[in-house]
mmCIF file of C-alpha atoms in Angstrom:
data_model
loop_
_atom_site.group_PDB
_atom_site.id
_atom_site.type_symbol
_atom_site.label_atom_id
_atom_site.label_comp_id
_atom_site.label_asym_id
_atom_site.label_seq_id
_atom_site.Cartn_x
_atom_site.Cartn_y
_atom_site.Cartn_z
ATOM 1 C CA MET J 1 183.342 -123.890 -124.096
ATOM 2 C CA ALA J 2 185.567 -124.682 -127.515
ATOM 3 C CA SER J 3 188.118 -122.023 -128.741
ATOM 4 C CA LYS J 4 188.496 -120.928 -131.846
ATOM 5 C CA ARG J 5 190.934 -119.786 -134.002
ATOM 6 C CA LEU J 6 190.913 -117.676 -136.845
ATOM 7 C CA PHE J 7 193.038 -115.906 -139.351
ATOM 8 C CA VAL J 8 194.595 -112.528 -139.492
ATOM 9 C CA GLY J 9 196.138 -111.077 -142.959
ATOM 10 C CA ASN J 10 197.597 -108.459 -144.040
ATOM 11 C CA LEU J 11 199.384 -107.915 -141.391
ATOM 12 C CA ASN J 12 202.204 -105.113 -141.613
ATOM 13 C CA TYR J 13 206.349 -107.122 -141.556
ATOM 14 C CA ASN J 14 206.501 -105.139 -138.068
ATOM 15 C CA THR J 15 202.893 -105.762 -136.171
ATOM 16 C CA ASP J 16 204.765 -107.708 -133.323
ATOM 17 C CA PRO J 17 201.781 -110.661 -130.987
ATOM 18 C CA GLU J 18 201.537 -108.438 -128.051
ATOM 19 C CA ALA J 19 200.187 -105.912 -130.362
ATOM 20 C CA LEU J 20 198.057 -108.343 -131.904
ATOM 21 C CA ARG J 21 196.827 -109.428 -128.639
ATOM 22 C CA THR J 22 196.184 -105.751 -127.257
ATOM 23 C CA ALA J 23 193.724 -105.475 -130.252
ATOM 24 C CA PHE J 24 191.772 -108.809 -129.877
ATOM 25 C CA SER J 25 192.050 -108.782 -126.111
ATOM 26 C CA GLU J 26 188.763 -106.250 -126.046
ATOM 27 C CA PHE J 27 186.475 -109.096 -127.212
ATOM 28 C CA GLY J 28 187.757 -112.224 -124.771
ATOM 29 C CA GLU J 29 190.148 -114.106 -123.265
ATOM 30 C CA VAL J 30 192.550 -114.789 -126.086
ATOM 31 C CA LYS J 31 194.630 -118.227 -125.452
ATOM 32 C CA ASP J 32 197.211 -117.639 -128.107
ATOM 33 C CA VAL J 33 199.035 -115.526 -130.953
ATOM 34 C CA LYS J 34 201.322 -117.277 -133.533
ATOM 35 C CA ILE J 35 202.137 -115.279 -136.111
ATOM 36 C CA VAL J 36 204.082 -117.344 -138.856
ATOM 37 C CA MET J 37 207.495 -116.794 -140.032
ATOM 38 C CA ASP J 38 209.035 -117.992 -143.148
ATOM 39 C CA ARG J 39 211.469 -120.034 -142.358
ATOM 40 C CA ASP J 40 213.980 -119.363 -144.954
ATOM 41 C CA THR J 41 214.247 -115.664 -143.998
ATOM 42 C CA GLY J 42 212.847 -115.547 -140.299
ATOM 43 C CA ARG J 43 210.677 -112.125 -141.080
ATOM 44 C CA PRO J 44 206.995 -112.526 -140.687
ATOM 45 C CA ARG J 45 204.664 -113.573 -143.451
ATOM 46 C CA GLY J 46 202.233 -110.345 -143.149
ATOM 47 C CA PHE J 47 199.513 -113.118 -141.517
ATOM 48 C CA ALA J 48 198.963 -114.454 -138.222
ATOM 49 C CA PHE J 49 195.861 -117.451 -135.749
ATOM 50 C CA VAL J 50 194.907 -115.808 -132.864
ATOM 51 C CA GLU J 51 192.887 -118.049 -130.765
ATOM 52 C CA PHE J 52 190.091 -117.035 -128.429
ATOM 53 C CA SER J 53 189.006 -119.313 -125.380
ATOM 54 C CA SER J 54 185.428 -118.811 -126.937
ATOM 55 C CA GLU J 55 182.981 -119.150 -129.978
ATOM 56 C CA ASP J 56 181.358 -116.208 -129.049
ATOM 57 C CA ASP J 57 184.385 -114.350 -128.011
ATOM 58 C CA ALA J 58 185.748 -115.012 -131.499
ATOM 59 C CA THR J 59 182.989 -114.282 -133.743
ATOM 60 C CA ARG J 60 182.150 -110.715 -132.284
ATOM 61 C CA ALA J 61 186.185 -110.055 -132.739
ATOM 62 C CA THR J 62 185.719 -110.875 -136.267
ATOM 63 C CA ALA J 63 183.451 -109.227 -137.019
ATOM 64 C CA GLN J 64 184.421 -106.047 -134.776
ATOM 65 C CA LEU J 65 187.579 -105.858 -136.567
ATOM 66 C CA ASN J 66 188.125 -107.057 -140.155
ATOM 67 C CA GLY J 67 188.789 -104.365 -142.276
ATOM 68 C CA THR J 68 189.736 -102.733 -139.499
ATOM 69 C CA GLU J 69 193.921 -100.467 -139.362
ATOM 70 C CA VAL J 70 196.016 -102.198 -136.570
ATOM 71 C CA ASP J 71 199.753 -100.192 -137.438
ATOM 72 C CA GLY J 72 198.758 -98.578 -140.467
ATOM 73 C CA ARG J 73 197.204 -101.743 -142.579
ATOM 74 C CA ARG J 74 194.269 -102.671 -142.886
ATOM 75 C CA ILE J 75 193.499 -106.257 -141.261
ATOM 76 C CA ILE J 76 191.402 -109.504 -142.833
ATOM 77 C CA VAL J 77 190.281 -111.333 -140.367
ATOM 78 C CA ASN J 78 188.582 -114.445 -140.777
ATOM 79 C CA GLU J 79 187.785 -117.891 -139.327
ATOM 80 C CA ALA J 80 190.891 -120.054 -139.453
ATOM 81 C CA GLU J 81 189.929 -123.219 -142.110
ATOM 82 C CA GLN J 82 191.410 -126.697 -140.054
ATOM 83 C CA ARG J 83 194.979 -127.563 -141.290
ATOM 84 C CA LYS J 84 194.116 -130.552 -143.163
ATOM 85 C CA THR J 85 195.728 -134.098 -141.681
ATOM 86 C CA GLY J 86 197.760 -136.642 -143.743
ATOM 87 C CA GLY J 87 200.946 -135.901 -146.092
ATOM 88 C CA GLY J 88 203.290 -134.447 -144.346
ATOM 89 C CA GLY J 89 205.437 -132.531 -146.610
ATOM 90 C CA GLY J 90 207.117 -135.319 -149.640
ATOM 91 C CA GLY J 91 210.060 -136.776 -149.400
ATOM 92 C CA GLY J 92 213.534 -134.798 -150.735
ATOM 93 C CA GLY J 93 213.464 -137.064 -153.495
ATOM 94 C CA GLY J 94 217.083 -139.048 -154.089
ATOM 95 C CA GLY J 95 220.263 -138.490 -156.095
ATOM 96 C CA PHE J 96 220.538 -139.623 -159.101
ATOM 97 C CA ARG J 97 220.698 -143.319 -159.948
ATOM 98 C CA PRO J 98 221.337 -144.818 -163.162
ATOM 99 C CA ARG J 99 218.491 -147.375 -164.858
ATOM 100 C CA ASP J 100 220.108 -150.953 -165.271
ATOM 101 C CA GLY J 101 223.771 -150.109 -164.944
ATOM 102 C CA GLY J 102 223.898 -146.947 -166.600
ATOM 103 C CA GLY J 103 223.864 -144.975 -169.646
ATOM 104 C CA ALA J 104 221.115 -143.472 -171.360
ATOM 105 C CA PRO J 105 217.590 -144.416 -170.820
ATOM 106 C CA PRO J 106 215.698 -146.227 -173.715
ATOM 107 C CA PRO J 107 214.000 -143.881 -176.010
ATOM 108 C CA ARG J 108 209.965 -143.061 -175.345
ATOM 109 C CA ASP J 109 207.077 -144.148 -177.736
ATOM 110 C CA PHE J 110 204.793 -141.185 -177.439
ATOM 111 C CA GLY J 111 202.516 -142.450 -179.961
ATOM 112 C CA GLY J 112 202.861 -139.696 -182.475
ATOM 113 C CA PRO J 113 204.456 -139.903 -185.937
ATOM 114 C CA PRO J 114 208.523 -140.063 -186.002
ATOM 115 C CA PRO J 115 210.574 -136.507 -185.833
ATOM 116 C CA SER J 116 211.122 -135.109 -189.306
ATOM 117 C CA ASN J 117 214.960 -135.097 -190.109
ATOM 118 C CA GLY J 118 214.355 -132.265 -192.611
ATOM 119 C CA GLY J 119 214.546 -128.294 -192.437
ATOM 120 C CA GLY J 120 217.608 -126.939 -190.452
ATOM 121 C CA GLY J 121 218.238 -123.874 -188.463
ATOM 122 C CA GLY J 122 214.735 -122.706 -188.784
ATOM 123 C CA GLY J 123 215.540 -119.463 -190.657
ATOM 124 C CA GLY J 124 215.603 -115.867 -188.254
ATOM 125 C CA GLY J 125 211.940 -114.890 -188.059
ATOM 126 C CA GLY J 126 211.646 -113.632 -191.673
ATOM 127 C CA ARG J 127 214.711 -111.475 -191.194
ATOM 128 C CA SER J 128 217.627 -113.996 -192.687
ATOM 129 C CA LYS J 129 216.381 -113.477 -196.448
ATOM 130 C CA GLY J 130 215.913 -117.221 -197.247
ATOM 131 C CA ARG J 131 218.904 -118.489 -196.501
ATOM 132 C CA GLY J 132 217.959 -120.535 -193.442
ATOM 133 C CA GLY J 133 220.459 -120.979 -190.424
ATOM 134 C CA SER J 134 220.692 -119.103 -187.577
ATOM 135 C CA ARG J 135 220.358 -115.042 -187.332
ATOM 136 C CA ARG J 136 224.170 -114.628 -186.334
ATOM 137 C CA GLY J 137 225.067 -116.684 -189.210
ATOM 138 C CA SER J 138 222.824 -114.460 -191.304
ATOM 139 C CA ARG J 139 224.117 -110.757 -191.230
ATOM 140 C CA ASP J 140 225.285 -108.776 -194.448
ATOM 141 C CA LYS J 141 226.464 -105.743 -195.362
ATOM 142 C CA ASP J 142 222.987 -104.622 -196.281
ATOM 143 C CA SER J 143 221.632 -106.101 -192.908
ATOM 144 C CA ASP J 144 220.218 -104.062 -190.281
ATOM 145 C CA ASP J 145 222.977 -104.600 -186.945
ATOM 146 C CA ARG J 146 219.924 -104.900 -184.345
ATOM 147 C CA TRP J 147 219.052 -108.707 -183.693
#
């Protein structure tokens, strides 16, 4: 007989492996219970995996326990998907390494027209009374004190 893993979601953060083992063992032999923990905080992430010795037992447990309440929360029980193989989470990147001895990188050509040098500070969203520049510099005694 092949074993089968189930995904158990929407768990109460206080649910412990023994409570899950007790709930699921009504349907057959539970080989393993693993509550997934956050690697940064060490606290539960709210889901777990339960492995049954028998596929039939796992199927019955899924049908009977999906949507039932455990520790005050309605749990979700599904067949667990296989982990995707390959990859390994990527590397950590490196530190800063200047190209060709340092300095600024060469300018990039993105294929569009060159940027215009006209304009100025862009105005203040229509509240600057046509003077341009920043909002702060365009206030006068007649203007509103709100920004």
